[in-house]
mmCIF file of C-alpha atoms and ligand atoms in Angstrom:
data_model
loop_
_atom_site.group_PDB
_atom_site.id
_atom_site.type_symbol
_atom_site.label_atom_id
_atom_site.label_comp_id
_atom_site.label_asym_id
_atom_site.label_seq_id
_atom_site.Cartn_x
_atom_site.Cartn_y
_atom_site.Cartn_z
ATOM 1 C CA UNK A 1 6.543 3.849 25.599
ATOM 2 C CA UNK A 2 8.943 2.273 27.814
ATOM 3 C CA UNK A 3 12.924 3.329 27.022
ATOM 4 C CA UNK A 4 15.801 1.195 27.924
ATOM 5 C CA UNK A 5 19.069 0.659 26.946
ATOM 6 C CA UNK A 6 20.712 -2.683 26.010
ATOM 7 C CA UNK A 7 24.085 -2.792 25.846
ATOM 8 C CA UNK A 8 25.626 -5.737 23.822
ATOM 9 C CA UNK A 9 27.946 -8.314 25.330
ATOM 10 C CA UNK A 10 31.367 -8.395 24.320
ATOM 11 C CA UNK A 11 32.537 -11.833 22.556
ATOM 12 C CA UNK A 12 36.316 -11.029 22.561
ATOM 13 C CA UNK A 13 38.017 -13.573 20.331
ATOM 14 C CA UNK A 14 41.537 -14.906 20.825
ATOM 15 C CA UNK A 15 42.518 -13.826 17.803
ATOM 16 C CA UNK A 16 42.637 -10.050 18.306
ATOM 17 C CA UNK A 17 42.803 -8.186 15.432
ATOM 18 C CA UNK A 18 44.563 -4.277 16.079
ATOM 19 C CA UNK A 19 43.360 -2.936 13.024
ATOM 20 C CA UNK A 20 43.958 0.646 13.280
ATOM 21 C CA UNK A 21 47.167 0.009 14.623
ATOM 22 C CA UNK A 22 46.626 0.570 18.445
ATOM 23 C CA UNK A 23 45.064 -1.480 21.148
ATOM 24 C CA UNK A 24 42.730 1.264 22.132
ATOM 25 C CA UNK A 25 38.953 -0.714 22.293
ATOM 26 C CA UNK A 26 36.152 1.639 20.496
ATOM 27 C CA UNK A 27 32.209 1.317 20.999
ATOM 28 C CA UNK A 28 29.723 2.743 18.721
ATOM 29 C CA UNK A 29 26.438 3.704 19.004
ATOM 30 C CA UNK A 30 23.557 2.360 17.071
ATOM 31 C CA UNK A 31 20.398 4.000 17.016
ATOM 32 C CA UNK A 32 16.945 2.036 16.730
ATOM 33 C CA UNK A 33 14.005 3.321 15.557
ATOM 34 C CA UNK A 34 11.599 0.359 16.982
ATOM 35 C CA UNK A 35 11.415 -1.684 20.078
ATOM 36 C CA UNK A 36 13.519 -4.960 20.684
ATOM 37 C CA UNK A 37 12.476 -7.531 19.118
ATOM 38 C CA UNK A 38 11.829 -6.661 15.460
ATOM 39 C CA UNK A 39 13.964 -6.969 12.478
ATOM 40 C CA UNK A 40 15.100 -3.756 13.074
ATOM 41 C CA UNK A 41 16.935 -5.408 16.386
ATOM 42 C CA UNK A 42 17.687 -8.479 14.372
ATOM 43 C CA UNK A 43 19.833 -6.610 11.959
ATOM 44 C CA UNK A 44 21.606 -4.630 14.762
ATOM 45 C CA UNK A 45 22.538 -7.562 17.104
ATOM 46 C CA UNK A 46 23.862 -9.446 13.781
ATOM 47 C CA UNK A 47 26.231 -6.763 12.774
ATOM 48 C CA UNK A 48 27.164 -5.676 16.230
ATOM 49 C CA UNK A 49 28.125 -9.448 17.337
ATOM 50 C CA UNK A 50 29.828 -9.860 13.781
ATOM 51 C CA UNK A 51 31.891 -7.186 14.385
ATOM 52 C CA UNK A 52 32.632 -7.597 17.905
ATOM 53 C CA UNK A 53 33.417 -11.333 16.778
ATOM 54 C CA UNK A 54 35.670 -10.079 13.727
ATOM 55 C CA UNK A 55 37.428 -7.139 15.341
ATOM 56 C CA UNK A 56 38.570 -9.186 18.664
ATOM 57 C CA UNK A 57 36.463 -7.122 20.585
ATOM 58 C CA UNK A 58 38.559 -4.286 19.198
ATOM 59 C CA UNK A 59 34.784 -2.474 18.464
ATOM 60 C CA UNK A 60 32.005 -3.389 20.679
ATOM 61 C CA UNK A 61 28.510 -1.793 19.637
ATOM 62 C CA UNK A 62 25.810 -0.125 22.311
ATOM 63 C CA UNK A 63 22.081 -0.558 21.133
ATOM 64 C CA UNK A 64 19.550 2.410 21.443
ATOM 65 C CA UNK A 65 16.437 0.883 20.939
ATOM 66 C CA UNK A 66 12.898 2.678 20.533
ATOM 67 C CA UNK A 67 14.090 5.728 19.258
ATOM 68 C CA UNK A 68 15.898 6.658 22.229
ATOM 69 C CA UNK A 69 18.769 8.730 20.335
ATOM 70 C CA UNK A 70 15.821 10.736 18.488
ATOM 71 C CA UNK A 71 13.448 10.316 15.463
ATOM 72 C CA UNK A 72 14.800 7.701 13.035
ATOM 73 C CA UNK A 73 15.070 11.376 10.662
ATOM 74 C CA UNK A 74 16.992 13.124 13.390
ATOM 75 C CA UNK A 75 19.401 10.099 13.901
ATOM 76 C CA UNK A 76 20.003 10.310 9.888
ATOM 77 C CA UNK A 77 21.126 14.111 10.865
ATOM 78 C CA UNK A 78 23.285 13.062 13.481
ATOM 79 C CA UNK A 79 25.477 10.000 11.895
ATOM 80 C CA UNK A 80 25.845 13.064 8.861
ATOM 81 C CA UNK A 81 27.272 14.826 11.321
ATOM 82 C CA UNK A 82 29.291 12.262 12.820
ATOM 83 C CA UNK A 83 27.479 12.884 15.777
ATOM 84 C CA UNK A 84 26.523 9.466 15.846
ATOM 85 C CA UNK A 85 27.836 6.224 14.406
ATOM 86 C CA UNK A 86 25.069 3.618 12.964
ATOM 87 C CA UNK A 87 22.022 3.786 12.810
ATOM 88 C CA UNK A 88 18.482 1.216 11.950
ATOM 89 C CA UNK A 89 15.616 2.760 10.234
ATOM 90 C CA UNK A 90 12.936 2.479 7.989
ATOM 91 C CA UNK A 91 13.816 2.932 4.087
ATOM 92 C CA UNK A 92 11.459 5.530 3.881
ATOM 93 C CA UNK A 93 12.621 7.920 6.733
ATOM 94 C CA UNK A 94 15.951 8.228 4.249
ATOM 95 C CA UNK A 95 13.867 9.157 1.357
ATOM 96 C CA UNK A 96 13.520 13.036 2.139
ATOM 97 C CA UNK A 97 17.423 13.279 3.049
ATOM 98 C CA UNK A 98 18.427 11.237 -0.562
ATOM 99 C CA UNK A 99 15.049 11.356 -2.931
ATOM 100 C CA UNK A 100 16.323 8.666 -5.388
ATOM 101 C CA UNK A 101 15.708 6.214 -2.606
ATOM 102 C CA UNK A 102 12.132 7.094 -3.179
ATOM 103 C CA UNK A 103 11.468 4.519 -6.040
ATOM 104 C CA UNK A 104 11.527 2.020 -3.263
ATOM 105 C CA UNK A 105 8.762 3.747 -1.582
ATOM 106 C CA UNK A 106 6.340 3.848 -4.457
ATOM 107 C CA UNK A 107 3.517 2.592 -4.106
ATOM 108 C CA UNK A 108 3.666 -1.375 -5.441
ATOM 109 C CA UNK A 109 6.735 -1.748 -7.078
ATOM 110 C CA UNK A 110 8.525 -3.826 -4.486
ATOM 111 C CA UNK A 111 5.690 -6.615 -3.605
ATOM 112 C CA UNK A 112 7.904 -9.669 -2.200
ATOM 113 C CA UNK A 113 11.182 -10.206 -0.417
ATOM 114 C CA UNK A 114 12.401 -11.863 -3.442
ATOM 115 C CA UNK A 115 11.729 -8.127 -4.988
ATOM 116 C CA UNK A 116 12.941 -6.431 -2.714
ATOM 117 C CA UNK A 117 16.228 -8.740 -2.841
ATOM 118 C CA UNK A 118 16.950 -8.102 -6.131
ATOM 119 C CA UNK A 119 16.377 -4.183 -5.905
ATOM 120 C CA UNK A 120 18.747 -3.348 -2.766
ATOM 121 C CA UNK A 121 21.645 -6.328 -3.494
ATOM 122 C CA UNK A 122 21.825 -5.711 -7.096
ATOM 123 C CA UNK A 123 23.408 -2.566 -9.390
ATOM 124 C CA UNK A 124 19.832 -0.446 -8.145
ATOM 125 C CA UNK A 125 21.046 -0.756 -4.164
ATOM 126 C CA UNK A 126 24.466 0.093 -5.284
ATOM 127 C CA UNK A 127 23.654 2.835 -6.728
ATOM 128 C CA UNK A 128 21.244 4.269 -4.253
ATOM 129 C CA UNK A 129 24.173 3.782 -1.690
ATOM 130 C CA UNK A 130 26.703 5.817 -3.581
ATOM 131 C CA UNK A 131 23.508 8.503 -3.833
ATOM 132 C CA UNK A 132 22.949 8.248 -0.135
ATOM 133 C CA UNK A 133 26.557 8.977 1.043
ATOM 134 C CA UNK A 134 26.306 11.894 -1.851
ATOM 135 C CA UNK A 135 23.090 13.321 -0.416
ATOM 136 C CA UNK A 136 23.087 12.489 3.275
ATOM 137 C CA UNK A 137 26.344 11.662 4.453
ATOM 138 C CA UNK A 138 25.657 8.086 5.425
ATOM 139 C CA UNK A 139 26.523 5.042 3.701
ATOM 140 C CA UNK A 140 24.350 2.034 3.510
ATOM 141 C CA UNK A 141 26.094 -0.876 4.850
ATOM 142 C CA UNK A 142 23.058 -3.645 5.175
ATOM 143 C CA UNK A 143 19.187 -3.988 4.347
ATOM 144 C CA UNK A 144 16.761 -5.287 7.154
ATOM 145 C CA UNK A 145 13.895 -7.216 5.489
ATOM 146 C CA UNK A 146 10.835 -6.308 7.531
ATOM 147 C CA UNK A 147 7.881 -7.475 5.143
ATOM 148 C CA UNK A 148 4.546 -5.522 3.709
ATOM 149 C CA UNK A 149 3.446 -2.384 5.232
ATOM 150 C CA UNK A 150 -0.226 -3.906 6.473
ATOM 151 C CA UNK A 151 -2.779 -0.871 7.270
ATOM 152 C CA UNK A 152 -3.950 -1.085 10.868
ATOM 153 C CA UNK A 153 -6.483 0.706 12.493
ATOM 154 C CA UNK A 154 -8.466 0.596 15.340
ATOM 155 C CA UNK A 155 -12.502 1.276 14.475
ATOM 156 C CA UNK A 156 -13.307 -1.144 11.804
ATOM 157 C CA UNK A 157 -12.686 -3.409 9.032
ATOM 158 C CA UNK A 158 -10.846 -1.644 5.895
ATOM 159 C CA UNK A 159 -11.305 -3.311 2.929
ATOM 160 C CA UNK A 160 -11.538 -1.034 0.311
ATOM 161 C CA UNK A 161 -10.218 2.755 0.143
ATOM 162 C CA UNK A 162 -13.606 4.182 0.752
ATOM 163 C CA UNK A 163 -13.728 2.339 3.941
ATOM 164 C CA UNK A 164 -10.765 5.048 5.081
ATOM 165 C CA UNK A 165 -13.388 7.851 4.992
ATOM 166 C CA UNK A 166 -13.223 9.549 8.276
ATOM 167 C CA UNK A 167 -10.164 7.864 9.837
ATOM 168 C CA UNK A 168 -7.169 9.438 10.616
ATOM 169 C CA UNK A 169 -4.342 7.394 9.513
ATOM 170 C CA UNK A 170 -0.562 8.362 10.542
ATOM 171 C CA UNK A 171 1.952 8.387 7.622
ATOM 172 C CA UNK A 172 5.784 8.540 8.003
ATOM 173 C CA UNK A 173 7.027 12.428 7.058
ATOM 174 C CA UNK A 174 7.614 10.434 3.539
ATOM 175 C CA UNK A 175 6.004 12.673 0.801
ATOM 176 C CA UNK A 176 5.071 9.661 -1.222
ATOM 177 C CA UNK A 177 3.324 8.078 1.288
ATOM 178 C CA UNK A 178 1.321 11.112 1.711
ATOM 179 C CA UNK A 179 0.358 11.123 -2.004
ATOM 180 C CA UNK A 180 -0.478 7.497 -1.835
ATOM 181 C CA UNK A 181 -3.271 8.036 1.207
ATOM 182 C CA UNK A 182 -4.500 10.955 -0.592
ATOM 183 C CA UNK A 183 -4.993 9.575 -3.865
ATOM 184 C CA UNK A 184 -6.982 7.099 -1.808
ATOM 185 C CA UNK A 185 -8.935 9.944 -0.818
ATOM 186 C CA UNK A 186 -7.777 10.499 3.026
ATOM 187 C CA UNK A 187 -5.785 13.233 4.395
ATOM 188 C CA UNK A 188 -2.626 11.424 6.126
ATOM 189 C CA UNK A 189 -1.098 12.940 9.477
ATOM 190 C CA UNK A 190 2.702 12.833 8.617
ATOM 191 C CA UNK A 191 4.049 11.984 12.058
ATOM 192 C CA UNK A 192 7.513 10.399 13.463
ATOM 193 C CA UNK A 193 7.868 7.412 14.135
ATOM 194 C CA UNK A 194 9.001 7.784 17.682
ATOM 195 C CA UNK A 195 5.729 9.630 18.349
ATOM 196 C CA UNK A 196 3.408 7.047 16.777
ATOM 197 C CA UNK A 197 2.209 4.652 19.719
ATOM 198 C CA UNK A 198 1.748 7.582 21.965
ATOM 199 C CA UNK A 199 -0.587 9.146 18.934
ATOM 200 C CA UNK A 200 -2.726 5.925 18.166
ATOM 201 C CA UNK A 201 -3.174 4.990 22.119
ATOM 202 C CA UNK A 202 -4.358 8.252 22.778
ATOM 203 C CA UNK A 203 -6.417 8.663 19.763
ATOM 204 C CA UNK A 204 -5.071 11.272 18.127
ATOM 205 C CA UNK A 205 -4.971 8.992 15.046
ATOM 206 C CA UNK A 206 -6.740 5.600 14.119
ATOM 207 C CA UNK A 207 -4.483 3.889 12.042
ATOM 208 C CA UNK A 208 -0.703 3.479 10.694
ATOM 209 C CA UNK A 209 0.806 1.082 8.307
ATOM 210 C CA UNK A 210 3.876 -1.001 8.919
ATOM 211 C CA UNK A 211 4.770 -4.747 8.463
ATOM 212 C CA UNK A 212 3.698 -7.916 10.859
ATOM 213 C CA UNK A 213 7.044 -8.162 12.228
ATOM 214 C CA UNK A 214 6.595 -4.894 13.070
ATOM 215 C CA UNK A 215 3.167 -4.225 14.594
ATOM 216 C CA UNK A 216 4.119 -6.945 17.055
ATOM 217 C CA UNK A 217 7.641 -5.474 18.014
ATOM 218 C CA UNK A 218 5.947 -2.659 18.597
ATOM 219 C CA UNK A 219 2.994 -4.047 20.664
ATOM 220 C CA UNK A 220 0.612 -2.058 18.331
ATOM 221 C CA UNK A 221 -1.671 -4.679 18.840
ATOM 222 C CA UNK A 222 -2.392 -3.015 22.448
ATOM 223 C CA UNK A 223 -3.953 -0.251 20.759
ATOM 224 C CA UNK A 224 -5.039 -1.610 16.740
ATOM 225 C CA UNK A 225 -7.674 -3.936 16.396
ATOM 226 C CA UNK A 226 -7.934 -4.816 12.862
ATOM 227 C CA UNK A 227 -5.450 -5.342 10.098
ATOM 228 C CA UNK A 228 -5.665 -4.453 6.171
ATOM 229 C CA UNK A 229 -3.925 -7.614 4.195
ATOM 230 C CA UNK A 230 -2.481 -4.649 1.899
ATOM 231 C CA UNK A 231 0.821 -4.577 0.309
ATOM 232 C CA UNK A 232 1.682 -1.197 -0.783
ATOM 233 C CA UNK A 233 5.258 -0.586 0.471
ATOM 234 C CA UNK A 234 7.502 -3.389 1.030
ATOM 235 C CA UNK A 235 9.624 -1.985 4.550
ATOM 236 C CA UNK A 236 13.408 -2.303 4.168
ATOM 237 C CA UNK A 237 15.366 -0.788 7.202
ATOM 238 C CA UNK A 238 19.018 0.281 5.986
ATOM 239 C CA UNK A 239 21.592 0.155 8.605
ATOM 240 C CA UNK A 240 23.700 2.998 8.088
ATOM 241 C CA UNK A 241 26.916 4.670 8.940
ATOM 242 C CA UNK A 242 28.215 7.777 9.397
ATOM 243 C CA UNK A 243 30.116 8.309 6.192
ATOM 244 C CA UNK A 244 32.990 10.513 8.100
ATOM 245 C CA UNK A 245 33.457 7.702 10.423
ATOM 246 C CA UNK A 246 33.582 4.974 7.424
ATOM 247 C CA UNK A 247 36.051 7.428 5.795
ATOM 248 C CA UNK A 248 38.360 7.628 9.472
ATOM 249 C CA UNK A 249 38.385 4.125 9.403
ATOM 250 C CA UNK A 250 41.742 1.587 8.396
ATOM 251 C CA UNK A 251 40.909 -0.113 4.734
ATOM 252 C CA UNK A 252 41.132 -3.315 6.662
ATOM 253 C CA UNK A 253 38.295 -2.130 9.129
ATOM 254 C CA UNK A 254 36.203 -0.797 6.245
ATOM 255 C CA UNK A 255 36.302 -4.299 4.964
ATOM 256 C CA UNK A 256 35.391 -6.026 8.110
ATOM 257 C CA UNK A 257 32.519 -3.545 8.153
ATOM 258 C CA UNK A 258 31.214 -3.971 4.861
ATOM 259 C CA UNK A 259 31.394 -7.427 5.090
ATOM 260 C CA UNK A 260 29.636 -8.171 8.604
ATOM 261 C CA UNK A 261 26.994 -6.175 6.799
ATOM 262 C CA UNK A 262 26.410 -8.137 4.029
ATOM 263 C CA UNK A 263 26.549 -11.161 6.138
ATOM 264 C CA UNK A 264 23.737 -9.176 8.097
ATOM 265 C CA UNK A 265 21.944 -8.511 5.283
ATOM 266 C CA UNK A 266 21.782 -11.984 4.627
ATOM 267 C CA UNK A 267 20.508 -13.131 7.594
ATOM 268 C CA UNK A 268 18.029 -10.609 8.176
ATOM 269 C CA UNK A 269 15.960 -12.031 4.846
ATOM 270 C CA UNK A 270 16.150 -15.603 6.490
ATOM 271 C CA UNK A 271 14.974 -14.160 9.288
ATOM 272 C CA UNK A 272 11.855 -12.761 7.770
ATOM 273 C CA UNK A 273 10.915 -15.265 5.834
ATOM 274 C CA UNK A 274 11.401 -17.982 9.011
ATOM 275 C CA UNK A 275 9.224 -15.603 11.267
ATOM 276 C CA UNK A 276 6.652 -13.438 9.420
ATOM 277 C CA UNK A 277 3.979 -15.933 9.308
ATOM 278 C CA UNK A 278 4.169 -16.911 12.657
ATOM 279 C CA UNK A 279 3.968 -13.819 13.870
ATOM 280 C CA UNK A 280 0.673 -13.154 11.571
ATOM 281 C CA UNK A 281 -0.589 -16.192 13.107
ATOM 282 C CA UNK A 282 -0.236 -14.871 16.730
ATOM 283 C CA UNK A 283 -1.281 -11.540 16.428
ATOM 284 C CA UNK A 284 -4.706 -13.135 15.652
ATOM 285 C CA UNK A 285 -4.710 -16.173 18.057
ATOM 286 C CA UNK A 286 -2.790 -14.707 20.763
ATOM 287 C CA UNK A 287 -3.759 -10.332 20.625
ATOM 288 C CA UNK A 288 -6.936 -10.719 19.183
ATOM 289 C CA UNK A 289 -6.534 -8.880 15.866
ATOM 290 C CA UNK A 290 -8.968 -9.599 12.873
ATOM 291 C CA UNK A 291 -7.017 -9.474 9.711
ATOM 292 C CA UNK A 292 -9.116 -8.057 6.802
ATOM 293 C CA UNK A 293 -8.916 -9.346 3.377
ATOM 294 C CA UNK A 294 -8.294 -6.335 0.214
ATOM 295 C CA UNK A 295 -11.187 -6.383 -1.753
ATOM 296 C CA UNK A 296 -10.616 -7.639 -5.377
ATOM 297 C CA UNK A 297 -7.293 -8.868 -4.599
ATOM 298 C CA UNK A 298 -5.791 -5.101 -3.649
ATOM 299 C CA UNK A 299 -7.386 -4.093 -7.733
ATOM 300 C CA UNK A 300 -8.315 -0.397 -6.571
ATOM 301 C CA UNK A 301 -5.681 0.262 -4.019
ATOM 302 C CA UNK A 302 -2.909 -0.746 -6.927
ATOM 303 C CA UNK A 303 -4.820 1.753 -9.533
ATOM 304 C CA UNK A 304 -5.862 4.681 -7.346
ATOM 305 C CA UNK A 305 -2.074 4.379 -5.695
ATOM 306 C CA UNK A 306 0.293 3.848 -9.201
ATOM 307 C CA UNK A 307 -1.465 6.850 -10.368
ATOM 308 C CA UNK A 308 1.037 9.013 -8.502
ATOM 309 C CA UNK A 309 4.179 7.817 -9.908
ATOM 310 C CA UNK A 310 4.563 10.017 -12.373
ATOM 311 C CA UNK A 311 4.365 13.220 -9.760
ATOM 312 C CA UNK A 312 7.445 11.811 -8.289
ATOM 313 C CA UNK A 313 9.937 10.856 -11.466
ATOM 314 C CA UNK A 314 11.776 14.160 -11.246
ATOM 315 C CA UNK A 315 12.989 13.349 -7.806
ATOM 316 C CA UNK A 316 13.708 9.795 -8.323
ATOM 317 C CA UNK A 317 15.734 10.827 -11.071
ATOM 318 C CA UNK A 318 13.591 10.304 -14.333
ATOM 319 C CA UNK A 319 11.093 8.179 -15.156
ATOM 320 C CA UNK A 320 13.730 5.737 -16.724
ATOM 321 C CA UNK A 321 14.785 4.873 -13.160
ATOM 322 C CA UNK A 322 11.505 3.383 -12.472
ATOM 323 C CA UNK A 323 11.768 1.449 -15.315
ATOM 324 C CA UNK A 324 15.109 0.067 -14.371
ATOM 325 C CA UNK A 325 13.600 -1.074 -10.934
ATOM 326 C CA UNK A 326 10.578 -2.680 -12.671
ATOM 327 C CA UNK A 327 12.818 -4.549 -15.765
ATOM 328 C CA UNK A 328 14.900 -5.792 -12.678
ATOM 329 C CA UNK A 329 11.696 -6.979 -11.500
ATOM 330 C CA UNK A 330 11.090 -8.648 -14.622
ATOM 331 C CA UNK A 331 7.688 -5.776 -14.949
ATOM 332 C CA UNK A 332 7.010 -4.095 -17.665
ATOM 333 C CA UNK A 333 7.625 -0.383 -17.778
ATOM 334 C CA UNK A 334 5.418 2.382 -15.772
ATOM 335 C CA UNK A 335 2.677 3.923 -18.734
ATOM 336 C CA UNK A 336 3.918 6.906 -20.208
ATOM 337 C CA UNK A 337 2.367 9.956 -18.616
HETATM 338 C C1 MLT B 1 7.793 4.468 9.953
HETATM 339 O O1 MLT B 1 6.617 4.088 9.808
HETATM 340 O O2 MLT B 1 8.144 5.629 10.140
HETATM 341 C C2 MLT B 1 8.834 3.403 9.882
HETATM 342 O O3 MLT B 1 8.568 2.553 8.840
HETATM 343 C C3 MLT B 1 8.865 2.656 11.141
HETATM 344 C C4 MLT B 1 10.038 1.752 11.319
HETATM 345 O O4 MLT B 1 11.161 2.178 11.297
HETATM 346 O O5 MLT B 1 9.851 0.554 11.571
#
């Protein structure tokens, strides 16, 4: 994969703001896990030109795209650390650092954006944030929307879980998304994300999973020739924050933080629901991909997947915390076990 650095422009406004009391300009470093292009990169520009914008170029942000400051897991490390200021990744690379986060990752409970709105804006996201600086030492400030994880792989047509047999299919290092492939009867090769194109263009595995948006920021298409219509994860990508730099920061700067990342937040679920089917539209016409349909609208993947929910309530924090997620959702509650 290709590695470059883009560095954002600074849009110094008039009105200066010294927040922390001296004149001293600060950048920070945001970490990427995907290529340019993605919602990943649509999130960071937002919150990096918001800030840049609302600080009077007081804080100017440098973007690390494609993994370049290490595995979205290892950049999770660093910003603990305060080795490293913000970071974009994928929901479920947080998971094994904070397991509560993990009822977003099971399999089919978030199924739309509207879903996955409600769970990460309302009283559920709040509360996985305060978990998050608990457990990992990062606080998240804003939620990139990035769509359904879609199976890809590049031998043949998937349509139903036995179709898998044989394949090897690359999972994130996300325990639940391990169970889910083996309940569908495959063995999963848990491998980072920074390591994935190189892994599927040489063959060492046949498939992954992540959303439209995503496949095509990532060129996957180059190396994937047919696409699963599934919809077992629904991808969020937190920003985060080191929580030792939120904490060195003046209470006005905190605000001005939290607020160009709910602003962020904001536009990132415009943003996928103005792109996502356009970008469906030309991985087919314009990379050649053949999009397969689920057999029996998803029916088997839903019960073969759910069935592993209840081997994860202890580390989501009790059943009862699925249950919250799904009455949020307006679902009924998960069947006893
Ligand atoms: C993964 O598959 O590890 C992530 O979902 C990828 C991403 O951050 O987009």
């Amino acid at each position: 994969m290709r590695l470059y650095k883009l560095v954002m422009p600074l849009a110094v406004s008039a009105a200066s703001l010294f927040l922390s009391g001296h004149a001293m300009a600060e950048t920070w470093k945001m970490a990427l896990g995907d290529a340019a292009g993605g919602t990943q990169y649509e999130l960071g520009t937002t919150f990096a030109n918001l800030l840049e914008e609302r600080t009077g170029g007081e804080v100017t942000v440098d973007l690390f795209p494609n993994g370049q400051l290490g595995s979205e897991q290892d950049t999770v490390n660093n910003a603990s650390m305060g080795l490293l200021d913000l970071s974009v990744l994928a929901i479920n690379n947080i998971t094994p650092f904070s397991p509560t986060v993990g009822v977003m990752t099971l399999p089919y409970v978030i199924q739309s954006p509207e879903d996955a709105k409600t769970l990460t804006q309302g009283s559920i996201g709040e509360e996985l944030t305060e978990n998050t600086i608990r457990d990992a030492g990062v606080r998240i400030l804003a939620w990139a929307y990035s769509g359904c994880r879609r199976l890809t792989n590049s031998a043949r047509p998937v349509a139903e879980p036995a179709d898998l047999d044989g394949l090897v299919i690359r999972v994130p290092k996300n325990e639940i998304m391990i169970s889910a492939y083996q309940a569908w009867g495959v063995n999963p090769n848990p491998l980072a994300w920074s390591e994935t194109f190189t892994a599927l263009q040489q063959g060492v595995v046949d498939g992954q999973d992540n959303p439209y948006i995503t496949i095509d920021a990532m060129k996957f298409y180059e190396v994937q020739n047919y696409v699963t219509d599934s919809c077992y994860v629904f991808s969020m990508e937190p920003l985060i924050i080191s929580e030792s730099k939120f904490q060195s920061l003046s209470p006005e700067m905190q605000e001005i933080v939290l607020e160009a990342g709910k602003e962020a937040t904001q536009r990132s679920y415009d943003y996928l629901l103005n792109t996502e089917a356009s970008i469906k539209e030309k991985l087919v016409e314009e990379h050649g991909m053949e999009i397969v349909a689920p057999a029996n609208d998803e029916q088997q993947w839903i019960e073969m997947a759910t069935q592993i929910w209840p081997q994860f309530y202890d580390s989501i924090g009790g059943k009862e915390k699925l249950d919250e997620a799904l009455a949020a959702l307006g679902r009924a509650p998960a069947p006893a076990e």
